[in-house]
XYZ file of C-alpha atoms in Angstrom:
769
model
C -4.990 -18.609 -37.395
C -3.514 -19.724 -40.732
C -3.188 -23.326 -39.560
C -6.789 -23.544 -38.330
C -8.725 -22.524 -41.412
C -11.477 -25.006 -40.562
C -12.420 -22.992 -37.493
C -14.854 -20.187 -38.020
C -14.910 -17.083 -35.868
C -16.078 -13.548 -36.161
C -14.998 -10.224 -34.710
C -17.714 -7.903 -33.480
C -16.672 -4.394 -32.381
C -19.268 -3.108 -29.926
C -17.346 -0.461 -27.954
C -14.979 2.346 -28.627
C -12.281 4.255 -26.861
C -12.918 4.752 -23.168
C -11.412 7.824 -21.501
C -12.037 8.622 -17.876
C -14.082 10.206 -16.501
C -16.607 9.654 -19.376
C -19.708 8.575 -17.406
C -21.038 6.036 -19.946
C -18.291 4.628 -22.196
C -18.838 1.612 -24.486
C -16.792 -1.583 -24.465
C -14.982 -3.551 -27.167
C -16.281 -7.036 -27.931
C -14.395 -9.884 -29.609
C -15.417 -13.455 -30.359
C -12.894 -16.282 -30.648
C -13.312 -20.059 -30.794
C -12.051 -22.220 -27.988
C -8.947 -24.415 -28.301
C -6.918 -21.730 -30.065
C -3.182 -22.147 -29.607
C -1.282 -19.565 -27.521
C -0.260 -16.621 -29.659
C -3.381 -16.763 -31.825
C -4.810 -13.466 -33.026
C -7.856 -12.095 -31.188
C -8.083 -8.485 -32.393
C -6.135 -5.309 -33.090
C -6.856 -3.651 -29.767
C -4.820 -0.494 -30.479
C -6.628 0.139 -33.758
C -10.075 -0.621 -32.356
C -9.553 1.644 -29.337
C -7.931 4.417 -31.328
C -4.695 4.308 -29.326
C -1.333 5.115 -30.885
C 0.727 1.912 -30.979
C 3.913 3.840 -30.276
C 2.539 5.052 -26.930
C 1.558 1.650 -25.539
C 4.915 0.920 -23.932
C 5.466 4.493 -22.714
C 2.009 4.566 -21.130
C 2.631 1.266 -19.272
C -0.295 -0.654 -20.717
C -1.581 -3.273 -18.272
C -4.086 -6.040 -18.954
C -6.259 -6.955 -15.947
C -8.615 -9.943 -16.091
C -11.122 -11.173 -13.531
C -10.093 -14.270 -11.630
C -6.402 -13.463 -11.784
C -5.495 -15.736 -14.751
C -3.977 -14.166 -17.830
C -5.803 -15.822 -20.701
C -4.743 -13.073 -23.097
C -1.804 -10.783 -23.734
C -1.169 -7.620 -25.739
C 1.773 -7.319 -28.115
C 3.059 -3.816 -27.309
C 4.888 -3.653 -30.644
C 1.768 -3.784 -32.846
C -1.114 -3.453 -30.344
C -2.594 -6.886 -31.158
C -4.561 -8.863 -28.542
C -3.326 -12.484 -28.515
C -4.301 -15.721 -26.815
C -1.939 -16.371 -23.907
C -3.025 -19.892 -23.000
C -5.250 -22.487 -24.597
C -8.928 -21.784 -23.924
C -11.353 -24.521 -22.883
C -14.882 -23.170 -22.980
C -16.288 -26.041 -20.951
C -13.690 -25.559 -18.211
C -14.231 -21.815 -18.146
C -18.027 -21.605 -18.279
C -19.354 -25.128 -17.728
C -22.895 -25.575 -19.005
C -23.598 -21.878 -19.378
C -25.170 -20.969 -22.687
C -22.829 -18.035 -23.130
C -19.168 -17.723 -22.204
C -17.478 -14.316 -22.008
C -14.281 -13.124 -20.340
C -14.096 -9.546 -19.079
C -10.783 -7.705 -19.534
C -9.614 -4.257 -18.463
C -6.891 -2.320 -20.265
C -5.240 0.312 -18.081
C -3.123 3.080 -19.612
C -1.104 5.596 -17.576
C -0.227 9.266 -18.302
C -3.051 10.107 -18.653
C -4.797 7.400 -16.698
C -7.344 5.616 -18.893
C -9.392 2.439 -18.495
C -10.828 0.416 -21.383
C -13.163 -2.540 -21.012
C -12.925 -5.478 -23.410
C -15.234 -8.485 -23.558
C -14.028 -11.639 -25.309
C -16.694 -14.215 -26.122
C -15.462 -17.812 -26.251
C -17.249 -19.659 -29.048
C -17.941 -23.326 -28.718
C -16.038 -25.825 -30.869
C -17.249 -29.349 -31.332
C -14.412 -30.870 -29.351
C -16.455 -33.241 -27.212
C -18.216 -36.436 -28.303
C -21.574 -37.481 -26.817
C -21.286 -39.909 -23.921
C -23.834 -42.091 -22.141
C -23.825 -42.360 -18.369
C -23.367 -46.139 -18.719
C -21.723 -48.032 -21.507
C -23.741 -51.119 -20.689
C -27.507 -50.738 -20.151
C -29.759 -53.572 -19.063
C -33.520 -53.328 -19.607
C -36.320 -55.636 -18.736
C -39.681 -56.016 -20.430
C -42.501 -58.415 -19.750
C -43.409 -60.794 -22.399
C -46.979 -59.633 -22.230
C -46.015 -56.154 -23.149
C -48.142 -54.815 -25.933
C -46.652 -53.326 -29.065
C -46.061 -49.690 -28.529
C -44.599 -50.264 -25.062
C -41.862 -47.759 -24.450
C -38.642 -48.270 -22.537
C -36.970 -44.978 -21.553
C -33.250 -44.819 -22.098
C -30.498 -42.784 -20.443
C -29.894 -39.440 -22.104
C -26.439 -39.003 -23.545
C -24.450 -35.977 -22.383
C -22.363 -33.598 -24.481
C -20.734 -30.541 -22.773
C -20.672 -28.693 -26.108
C -23.386 -26.138 -26.715
C -25.797 -25.218 -29.473
C -25.489 -27.166 -32.670
C -22.487 -29.005 -31.260
C -24.638 -30.630 -28.562
C -26.808 -33.769 -28.929
C -28.641 -33.674 -32.250
C -30.243 -37.131 -32.600
C -30.078 -40.814 -31.653
C -29.843 -43.940 -33.779
C -30.707 -47.527 -32.835
C -29.254 -50.610 -34.410
C -31.630 -52.685 -36.556
C -34.102 -54.900 -34.667
C -37.187 -56.941 -35.527
C -38.968 -56.039 -32.302
C -37.743 -52.627 -31.267
C -37.595 -49.194 -32.808
C -36.263 -45.864 -31.551
C -38.491 -42.994 -30.568
C -37.189 -39.553 -29.657
C -39.312 -37.208 -27.549
C -38.455 -33.583 -26.935
C -38.770 -32.541 -23.317
C -40.163 -29.185 -22.302
C -36.680 -27.799 -21.821
C -35.637 -28.915 -25.299
C -33.727 -32.035 -24.237
C -34.236 -35.005 -26.586
C -35.249 -38.160 -24.735
C -34.576 -41.502 -26.510
C -36.962 -44.406 -25.934
C -37.130 -47.984 -27.220
C -40.587 -48.759 -28.594
C -41.830 -52.304 -28.851
C -43.136 -52.812 -32.382
C -43.726 -56.577 -32.339
C -44.894 -58.811 -29.509
C -42.233 -60.609 -27.608
C -41.833 -64.259 -26.968
C -39.512 -64.933 -24.104
C -39.280 -68.611 -25.041
C -37.884 -67.700 -28.466
C -35.683 -64.786 -27.461
C -34.980 -64.133 -23.812
C -32.777 -61.129 -24.406
C -32.357 -58.621 -27.194
C -29.004 -56.851 -27.739
C -29.133 -53.373 -29.236
C -26.702 -50.521 -29.845
C -27.840 -46.968 -29.180
C -25.811 -44.225 -30.857
C -25.953 -40.507 -29.886
C -24.963 -37.993 -32.593
C -24.186 -34.302 -32.190
C -24.735 -31.588 -34.782
C -21.123 -30.554 -35.186
C -19.003 -30.564 -38.273
C -17.586 -33.156 -38.377
C -20.202 -35.101 -36.457
C -19.121 -36.781 -33.229
C -20.915 -39.740 -31.660
C -21.073 -42.020 -28.621
C -22.631 -45.457 -28.130
C -24.134 -47.623 -25.427
C -24.875 -51.324 -25.600
C -28.414 -52.165 -24.514
C -29.578 -55.552 -23.377
C -33.377 -56.013 -23.174
C -34.373 -58.860 -20.929
C -37.881 -60.221 -21.562
C -39.789 -61.057 -18.382
C -43.153 -62.254 -17.474
C -46.038 -60.387 -15.795
C -45.473 -56.948 -14.234
C -46.208 -55.071 -17.368
C -46.945 -51.582 -15.949
C -44.062 -49.240 -15.102
C -44.319 -46.481 -12.457
C -45.502 -43.150 -13.859
C -44.356 -39.737 -12.588
C -46.982 -37.013 -12.632
C -45.874 -34.607 -13.891
C -42.815 -36.125 -15.504
C -41.063 -32.731 -15.486
C -41.483 -30.264 -12.639
C -39.834 -27.077 -11.379
C -39.299 -25.898 -7.793
C -38.121 -22.481 -6.555
C -36.043 -22.570 -3.388
C -34.234 -19.818 -1.517
C -30.514 -20.280 -1.126
C -29.091 -20.850 2.331
C -32.208 -22.744 3.544
C -31.322 -24.973 6.507
C -30.416 -28.594 5.962
C -33.430 -30.898 5.928
C -35.724 -28.456 4.131
C -38.305 -30.222 1.967
C -37.742 -29.583 -1.710
C -40.656 -31.589 -3.176
C -42.760 -34.717 -2.825
C -42.683 -36.834 -5.992
C -46.020 -38.056 -7.259
C -45.471 -41.487 -8.845
C -48.137 -44.160 -9.459
C -48.038 -47.810 -10.638
C -51.246 -49.535 -11.761
C -49.889 -52.949 -10.882
C -50.746 -54.548 -7.564
C -48.676 -56.131 -4.869
C -44.937 -56.027 -5.242
C -45.345 -54.995 -8.850
C -46.905 -51.753 -7.614
C -44.547 -50.975 -4.734
C -42.069 -48.256 -5.726
C -38.538 -47.523 -4.634
C -36.878 -44.177 -5.492
C -33.268 -43.480 -6.336
C -31.220 -40.693 -7.913
C -29.893 -41.033 -11.405
C -26.327 -39.750 -11.220
C -24.500 -37.719 -13.844
C -21.032 -38.292 -15.153
C -20.359 -34.541 -15.034
C -20.955 -33.853 -11.327
C -22.165 -36.907 -9.400
C -20.527 -35.948 -6.125
C -21.967 -32.429 -6.100
C -25.464 -33.692 -6.754
C -25.414 -36.322 -4.076
C -23.805 -33.973 -1.560
C -26.586 -31.399 -1.682
C -29.838 -33.398 -1.855
C -31.339 -36.394 -0.099
C -34.041 -38.690 -1.483
C -36.163 -40.902 0.741
C -36.325 -44.258 -1.137
C -39.714 -45.159 0.317
C -41.661 -41.880 0.306
C -40.100 -40.054 -2.637
C -39.468 -36.919 -0.576
C -36.499 -34.799 -1.667
C -34.843 -32.686 1.044
C -31.674 -30.647 1.354
C -28.727 -32.139 3.193
C -26.253 -29.213 2.861
C -26.497 -25.407 2.432
C -27.204 -24.262 -1.098
C -25.368 -21.284 -2.598
C -26.817 -19.322 -5.479
C -23.371 -18.045 -6.339
C -22.107 -21.611 -6.848
C -25.034 -22.629 -9.043
C -28.352 -20.978 -9.686
C -30.189 -24.183 -10.644
C -29.956 -27.981 -10.340
C -31.374 -30.672 -12.628
C -32.401 -33.710 -10.581
C -33.269 -37.001 -12.259
C -35.131 -39.613 -10.183
C -35.635 -43.276 -10.998
C -38.927 -44.850 -9.734
C -38.677 -48.679 -9.782
C -41.403 -51.072 -8.720
C -40.848 -54.344 -6.884
C -42.355 -56.526 -9.520
C -40.589 -59.356 -11.150
C -39.261 -58.226 -13.352
C -39.243 -54.691 -11.915
C -40.369 -51.766 -14.015
C -39.282 -48.159 -13.586
C -40.333 -44.682 -14.466
C -38.360 -41.404 -14.460
C -39.018 -38.017 -12.917
C -37.182 -34.816 -13.860
C -37.022 -32.026 -11.311
C -35.451 -28.598 -11.845
C -34.608 -26.768 -8.634
C -34.059 -23.049 -9.234
C -32.483 -21.130 -6.379
C -33.760 -17.714 -5.349
C -30.903 -15.347 -4.566
C -30.756 -13.715 -1.138
C -28.440 -10.895 -0.191
C -25.831 -12.998 1.585
C -22.686 -11.537 0.070
C -21.094 -8.215 0.954
C -19.741 -6.058 -1.862
C -16.060 -6.197 -2.747
C -13.977 -3.047 -3.319
C -11.144 -3.374 -5.842
C -8.485 -0.643 -5.965
C -7.306 -0.787 -9.562
C -4.837 2.109 -9.459
C -3.706 4.760 -6.955
C -1.575 7.881 -7.563
C -0.006 8.798 -4.221
C 1.391 11.200 -3.185
C -0.483 14.026 -4.915
C 0.791 17.610 -4.918
C -1.075 20.058 -2.729
C -1.610 22.398 -5.721
C -3.363 19.707 -7.761
C -6.370 21.305 -9.528
C -9.925 20.045 -8.878
C -10.773 17.078 -11.050
C -7.346 15.429 -10.804
C -7.774 11.635 -10.981
C -6.253 10.001 -7.900
C -7.465 6.407 -8.041
C -9.530 3.956 -10.074
C -11.858 1.894 -7.906
C -14.043 -1.042 -8.859
C -16.948 -2.648 -6.997
C -18.568 -6.044 -7.451
C -21.024 -8.259 -5.619
C -21.492 -11.988 -6.146
C -25.237 -11.648 -5.613
C -27.606 -11.006 -8.509
C -30.213 -8.412 -9.332
C -30.642 -5.632 -6.804
C -28.619 -7.685 -4.344
C -25.612 -7.297 -6.600
C -26.115 -3.641 -7.527
C -23.340 -1.743 -5.692
C -23.029 1.968 -4.961
C -19.767 3.563 -3.759
C -19.540 6.670 -1.584
C -17.032 8.594 0.544
C -17.392 11.181 3.279
C -18.703 14.585 2.153
C -16.269 16.527 4.340
C -13.242 15.501 2.282
C -11.883 17.469 -0.707
C -12.515 14.460 -2.944
C -15.411 12.880 -4.787
C -16.261 9.705 -6.676
C -17.192 9.879 -10.358
C -18.948 6.864 -11.884
C -17.259 5.744 -15.089
C -19.514 2.816 -15.937
C -21.344 0.173 -13.956
C -19.229 -0.880 -11.018
C -16.278 1.383 -11.837
C -15.456 4.761 -10.288
C -12.780 7.444 -10.443
C -11.633 9.143 -7.244
C -10.877 12.791 -8.118
C -10.035 15.962 -6.216
C -13.032 18.182 -5.504
C -11.407 21.128 -3.737
C -8.088 22.770 -2.857
C -5.489 20.826 -0.894
C -3.183 22.291 1.764
C -0.361 20.084 3.044
C 0.243 22.445 5.976
C -3.300 21.748 7.212
C -3.414 18.071 6.276
C -0.327 16.117 5.187
C -2.447 13.125 4.232
C -5.979 11.776 4.161
C -7.514 8.482 5.187
C -10.248 8.146 2.589
C -12.799 5.546 3.614
C -14.702 4.124 0.652
C -18.018 2.465 1.493
C -19.630 0.028 -0.926
C -23.342 -0.661 -0.325
C -25.578 -2.996 -2.302
C -29.272 -2.476 -2.991
C -30.441 -5.678 -1.324
C -32.775 -6.011 1.629
C -31.313 -5.772 4.153
C -28.443 -3.848 2.634
C -24.897 -5.092 3.030
C -21.843 -2.869 2.931
C -18.045 -3.002 2.956
C -15.487 -0.346 3.832
C -11.916 0.098 2.660
C -9.610 2.914 3.723
C -7.156 4.452 1.261
C -4.314 6.570 2.608
C -3.444 9.459 0.302
C -0.262 11.413 0.993
C -0.102 15.123 0.076
C 3.275 16.333 -1.214
C 4.558 19.817 -0.456
C 4.940 22.798 -2.801
C 6.632 26.046 -1.864
C 3.535 28.105 -1.072
C 4.493 29.582 2.318
C 6.738 32.600 2.907
C 9.238 32.176 5.760
C 8.309 34.368 8.740
C 10.453 35.882 11.481
C 9.319 35.447 15.051
C 8.964 39.257 15.255
C 8.667 42.030 12.642
C 11.523 43.862 14.405
C 14.057 43.216 17.122
C 15.993 45.370 19.586
C 19.457 44.493 20.897
C 22.359 46.190 22.715
C 26.114 45.861 22.363
C 28.928 47.415 24.325
C 31.238 49.677 22.396
C 34.768 48.365 21.884
C 33.442 44.788 21.744
C 36.013 42.596 20.015
C 35.354 41.638 16.387
C 33.748 38.217 16.023
C 31.557 38.595 19.095
C 27.960 37.379 18.812
C 25.565 40.323 18.728
C 22.097 38.785 18.351
C 20.248 35.826 16.821
C 17.135 36.072 14.677
C 14.975 33.104 13.861
C 12.355 32.406 11.228
C 10.095 29.475 10.469
C 8.540 28.037 7.325
C 5.614 25.577 7.545
C 6.725 23.916 4.294
C 8.901 20.799 4.421
C 12.085 19.556 2.825
C 13.913 21.942 0.534
C 10.977 24.343 0.682
C 11.616 24.916 4.397
C 15.432 25.117 4.277
C 16.175 28.725 5.279
C 19.128 31.023 4.568
C 19.753 34.362 6.317
C 21.489 37.451 4.883
C 21.982 41.134 5.733
C 20.693 43.761 3.278
C 22.319 47.176 2.896
C 19.661 49.858 3.445
C 21.980 52.800 2.718
C 21.170 54.371 6.094
C 24.837 54.216 7.185
C 27.739 56.074 5.535
C 29.582 52.792 5.331
C 27.826 49.601 4.079
C 26.289 47.730 6.985
C 27.995 44.544 5.793
C 31.351 46.041 6.887
C 30.084 46.199 10.469
C 28.222 42.899 10.833
C 28.079 39.377 9.444
C 25.231 36.863 9.767
C 25.513 33.099 9.815
C 23.312 32.118 6.850
C 22.273 28.841 8.492
C 21.234 29.825 12.023
C 20.702 33.617 11.861
C 23.395 34.527 14.433
C 24.776 38.042 13.844
C 28.461 38.785 14.600
C 30.365 42.059 14.824
C 33.104 42.450 12.204
C 34.873 45.314 13.999
C 34.858 47.183 17.262
C 32.144 49.840 17.564
C 32.569 53.390 18.895
C 29.631 54.778 20.822
C 30.832 58.339 20.287
C 30.731 57.729 16.514
C 27.702 55.447 16.020
C 25.068 55.064 18.683
C 22.529 52.918 16.834
C 22.462 50.642 13.779
C 19.463 49.479 11.788
C 20.298 46.047 10.401
C 17.857 44.733 7.762
C 17.888 40.918 7.750
C 16.377 38.813 4.994
C 15.431 35.133 5.231
C 14.891 33.082 2.077
C 13.820 29.472 1.587
C 15.327 27.057 -0.938
C 12.115 26.413 -2.829
C 11.543 27.083 -6.508
C 10.692 29.843 -6.852
C 12.291 30.975 -3.594
C 10.201 33.006 -1.114
C 11.601 35.541 1.368
C 10.751 38.113 4.050
C 12.677 40.714 6.091
C 12.931 42.026 9.635
C 14.681 45.032 11.154
C 17.176 44.760 14.018
C 17.614 48.003 15.983
C 21.063 47.639 17.539
C 21.979 50.176 20.207
C 25.634 50.725 21.133
C 26.199 51.012 24.893
C 28.737 53.530 26.190
C 31.933 52.505 27.953
C 34.180 54.738 30.050
C 36.824 55.170 27.377
C 37.154 59.003 27.337
C 39.069 61.103 29.892
C 37.497 64.304 31.284
C 38.486 67.612 29.697
C 38.872 70.879 31.666
C 37.082 73.632 29.848
C 37.594 76.344 32.498
C 39.863 77.891 33.307
C 41.435 77.698 29.868
C 44.967 76.469 30.272
C 47.318 75.765 27.436
C 49.422 72.605 27.516
C 52.515 72.927 29.714
C 51.351 76.036 31.562
C 49.545 76.765 34.846
C 46.612 78.925 35.765
C 47.348 81.690 38.257
C 44.771 83.162 40.564
C 45.285 86.023 43.045
C 43.643 85.760 46.443
C 43.287 88.755 48.805
C 45.330 88.322 51.950
C 42.271 89.278 53.916
C 40.280 86.396 52.492
C 38.581 84.458 55.182
C 37.844 80.736 55.360
C 35.135 79.847 52.862
C 36.338 82.435 50.367
C 35.773 81.250 46.764
C 39.103 81.317 44.999
C 37.965 79.901 41.646
C 35.996 77.076 40.136
C 37.126 74.182 37.912
C 34.793 73.196 35.062
C 35.337 69.890 33.195
C 33.331 67.808 30.728
C 33.469 64.164 29.588
C 32.576 62.841 26.112
C 31.090 59.667 27.640
C 27.483 59.341 28.783
C 25.550 58.574 31.927
C 27.560 57.548 34.943
C 30.680 57.556 32.798
C 30.334 61.360 32.567
C 29.775 62.026 36.287
C 32.872 63.851 37.628
C 34.318 64.551 41.049
C 37.225 66.782 42.086
C 39.987 66.504 44.665
C 43.338 68.121 45.439
C 46.517 66.195 45.008
C 47.959 65.402 48.388
C 51.223 67.135 49.384
C 53.589 66.911 52.354
C 52.927 70.509 53.309
C 49.677 71.699 54.886
C 47.329 73.253 52.388
C 44.908 76.083 53.338
C 42.638 75.235 50.401
C 40.067 72.616 49.574
C 38.093 71.714 46.487
C 34.412 70.780 46.561
C 34.024 67.156 45.570
C 31.148 67.746 43.187
C 31.160 71.398 42.232
C 34.886 71.915 41.622
C 34.904 75.105 43.741
C 38.218 75.913 45.387
C 37.801 77.673 48.704
C 40.044 78.846 51.576
C 39.919 76.587 54.606
C 41.925 78.791 57.005
C 43.327 82.322 57.198
C 46.343 82.895 55.010
C 49.474 83.546 57.107
C 51.771 85.152 54.578
C 51.032 87.579 51.846
C 52.400 86.920 48.368
C 53.364 83.347 49.098
C 52.241 81.224 46.163
C 50.471 77.920 46.638
C 50.587 75.268 43.962
C 47.393 73.278 43.797
C 46.851 70.233 41.542
C 43.212 69.210 41.013
C 42.785 65.823 40.285
C 39.338 64.929 38.470
C 37.751 61.449 38.181
C 34.421 59.671 37.931
C 32.790 59.072 41.295
C 33.401 55.768 42.985
C 30.791 53.182 41.883
C 29.915 52.669 45.546
C 28.649 56.233 45.849
C 24.995 56.568 46.535
C 23.391 59.920 45.777
C 19.877 61.077 46.286
C 18.186 62.701 43.323
C 19.161 66.132 44.645
C 22.737 65.057 45.379
C 23.792 63.458 42.115
C 27.016 65.028 40.852
C 26.708 66.715 37.539
C 29.079 67.524 34.788
C 31.394 69.797 36.801
C 28.271 71.384 38.267
C 27.426 72.421 41.793
C 24.254 70.898 43.034
C 24.054 71.158 46.797
C 21.320 69.880 48.982
C 19.423 73.152 48.888
C 18.929 73.198 45.122
C 15.754 71.659 43.802
C 15.188 69.810 40.555
C 16.186 66.389 39.311
C 19.262 65.189 37.467
C 18.371 63.616 34.085
C 18.033 59.864 34.238
C 18.606 58.891 30.624
C 21.524 58.901 28.304
C 20.010 61.413 25.909
C 19.442 64.108 28.545
C 22.936 63.624 29.920
C 24.472 64.068 26.486
C 22.427 67.206 25.900
C 23.590 68.666 29.210
C 27.190 67.933 28.346
C 26.801 69.665 25.011
C 25.115 72.691 26.591
C 27.717 73.073 29.334
C 30.559 72.766 26.848
C 28.970 75.306 24.508
C 28.252 77.767 27.316
C 31.753 77.382 28.681
C 33.174 78.119 25.254
C 31.045 81.227 25.008
C 32.181 82.332 28.432
C 35.786 81.720 27.529
C 35.359 83.668 24.309
C 33.872 86.621 26.252
C 31.001 86.860 23.757
C 28.083 86.185 26.069
C 26.916 86.934 29.520
C 25.586 84.617 32.125
C 22.207 86.283 31.818
C 19.404 85.432 29.506
C 16.687 84.987 32.056
C 16.446 84.337 35.729
C 17.519 80.835 36.585
C 18.309 79.853 32.980
C 21.908 80.961 32.420
C 20.890 81.640 28.859
C 20.512 77.893 28.178
C 16.785 77.986 27.639
C 17.282 80.541 24.920
C 19.920 78.418 23.185
C 18.619 74.875 23.819
C 14.963 75.297 24.629
C 12.863 76.407 27.601
C 12.682 72.918 29.050
C 16.331 73.119 30.164
C 16.254 75.408 33.206
C 18.081 75.421 36.502
C 15.784 72.725 37.793
C 17.423 70.395 35.269
C 21.106 71.508 35.335
C 23.474 72.812 37.973
C 24.070 76.543 38.142
C 26.872 76.894 35.642
C 27.634 80.420 36.941
C 28.990 78.888 40.125
C 31.513 77.022 37.999
C 32.979 80.123 36.413
C 32.371 82.892 38.945
C 35.535 84.618 40.178
C 35.234 86.958 43.191
C 35.868 90.597 42.343
C 35.114 90.181 38.605
C 32.101 91.223 36.577
C 29.450 88.831 35.275
C 31.160 88.698 31.904
C 33.960 86.176 31.632
C 36.682 86.236 29.051
C 40.137 84.878 28.551
C 41.502 87.902 30.495
C 39.107 87.498 33.388
C 41.384 84.979 34.999
C 44.357 87.362 35.079
C 45.015 89.369 38.265
C 47.847 91.634 39.312
C 49.361 91.326 35.855
C 49.869 87.583 36.233
C 49.090 85.353 33.326
C 46.704 82.528 33.829
C 48.199 79.119 34.115
C 47.291 75.488 34.468
C 46.142 74.156 37.775
C 47.055 70.626 36.922
C 44.773 69.754 34.021
C 46.990 67.063 32.506
C 44.970 64.090 31.273
C 45.948 60.485 31.473
C 44.216 57.089 31.559
C 44.855 54.474 34.186
C 44.701 50.784 33.542
C 41.118 50.834 34.790
C 40.302 53.778 32.515
C 40.034 56.093 35.609
C 39.693 59.670 34.420
C 41.748 62.393 36.085
């Protein structure tokens, strides 16, 4: 600015800081002269808007101007608004009386929008110019003093005081200059005849017309005028009225009548016949001739191309009316055609800024986008209203005319909607209304707001005892509706303290897929069930977790050999039993009682005698263990060595409910009741039989205790009667003895009791003997 001290300009601050979503912010206004060099100072935008200069770069200040050209720039170091390219007011605004450029300053973090208006002030940089440098006029010699000859108006694209101020005419004995002011303020120069002409003395007069503007310094333009003096035809055509105005809707079809000129000439004959023609302009001759048509004979003006209010709202049409006299005389008509706007333009939607994606926990009122709306039409036709669907969790907040903020209006949930297609509709207020739609896709980003869930609150699984370490036991699975890191799951086993040994010493879980593995072989006889508490946790921040319980039941395997509990035989000895020589076939010699620590079918026992080469007069009942005589004994005192072999029944056996073998019990076809079907009842029976056998062996209890109960209902509960268990008394009854059994009850004739072959061993197939 220092080098252009002759230029005057002023700075007018109209607006202040604009912060969204203030519904009615002001705007900042600057005024600068045209023709400033690039880099010239416009205003201290940071100071005027109250923005910290140090934050301009960090907040990514952007300057947005309409039309796409960057006429200005902001120095981020000091916050000064500068001219970016040389400004030509006439090129920017043409003949408009005012010339303003609208700017938008956008700041991020937080998002703010400021509106700046820069008014371009006119500079007297254009000299007046006549349409023609050489002008030829004709005047009859009989013209009376005071006759006026209209001249072409000079044109100056500058405005205000810099436009045409006055005209000057070179000195002449016959002609003087007269300036008339038209209704629209335009000064019309005319040559006035002051002294009668004599064509025979002077046939042509040469004059110089000078147009001066009101600038400082004054600029001027000249035209050379030649006035030819003619005879006769001394009345020019007259336009009535000389200046007229016509209102015409835009977009009228070609050929529409604009006006009919009313021009008269008081002369007769050829001197009164008029021909019409347009007077072209140096500024836009092609545009003028392209839009309107003038009939040279009738003076009718019609349209020859569609008119567009948005291109120009008015047209100044100058018409020349020339008669056919000799010399010809002419008059001038001025017509102003003002276009009436119709709603022929749809609104435009301008997305200034968009913040996508937005987190699903964004609070209501979060600014998502800045949206502008404009319409090339005027008045109500150009008044635009924006709206979006009411069923979306968003709303539009009007910042100032034509500018809106899109903000959140409710909670967001990415698991219900990962994104939204937000359709913005812009509607003008014209009749009929015109509208435009634009769809904005907004992506919702995930936050860790969902707890991972197992497919079931608890699970049940089974595993065989003695399963090798490393075997897969069970797999749990969980899901998390979040995405990314928030849905990455990790599984772990928690120690509940329900086991004597930490549960982590028994099992291991794959943290990625939830597969549980055994760390060591399990023993059904030691642990029958495990409660494994599994936790799943996501990788979000903060992490969320949940738990489930796995009830793991250990299944029994046949890994325990049967144990003979009666008769009691110490290792390495034999049980001796005396049989009367008079015993007949069917005589009960004794009964073998055995138990098995396994459960279910693994504890079902059967008995058989070891085969020998000699005939044996004894047999053992397969299921009861009773040893009976099969034939009369031939010799008295001859000992017989019997070896009972005991084993689980063959898997191919098929027993009815009344025939199922029990734990060393006799249950023939005549006995009623049902053998227990589950593992728990079988284990209870084994425990009861073993306990009762121990009592019998100790000689501390009788087989009484109630009819059909063997004393078991007293010890283990009334539900365990003979209908549930075999008659244990048949297992221990010895003919000739009392009902009370003891360690001495097995001794007869002074012989000590011995083993009847109760050695235990396991076969390769774990067959129990």
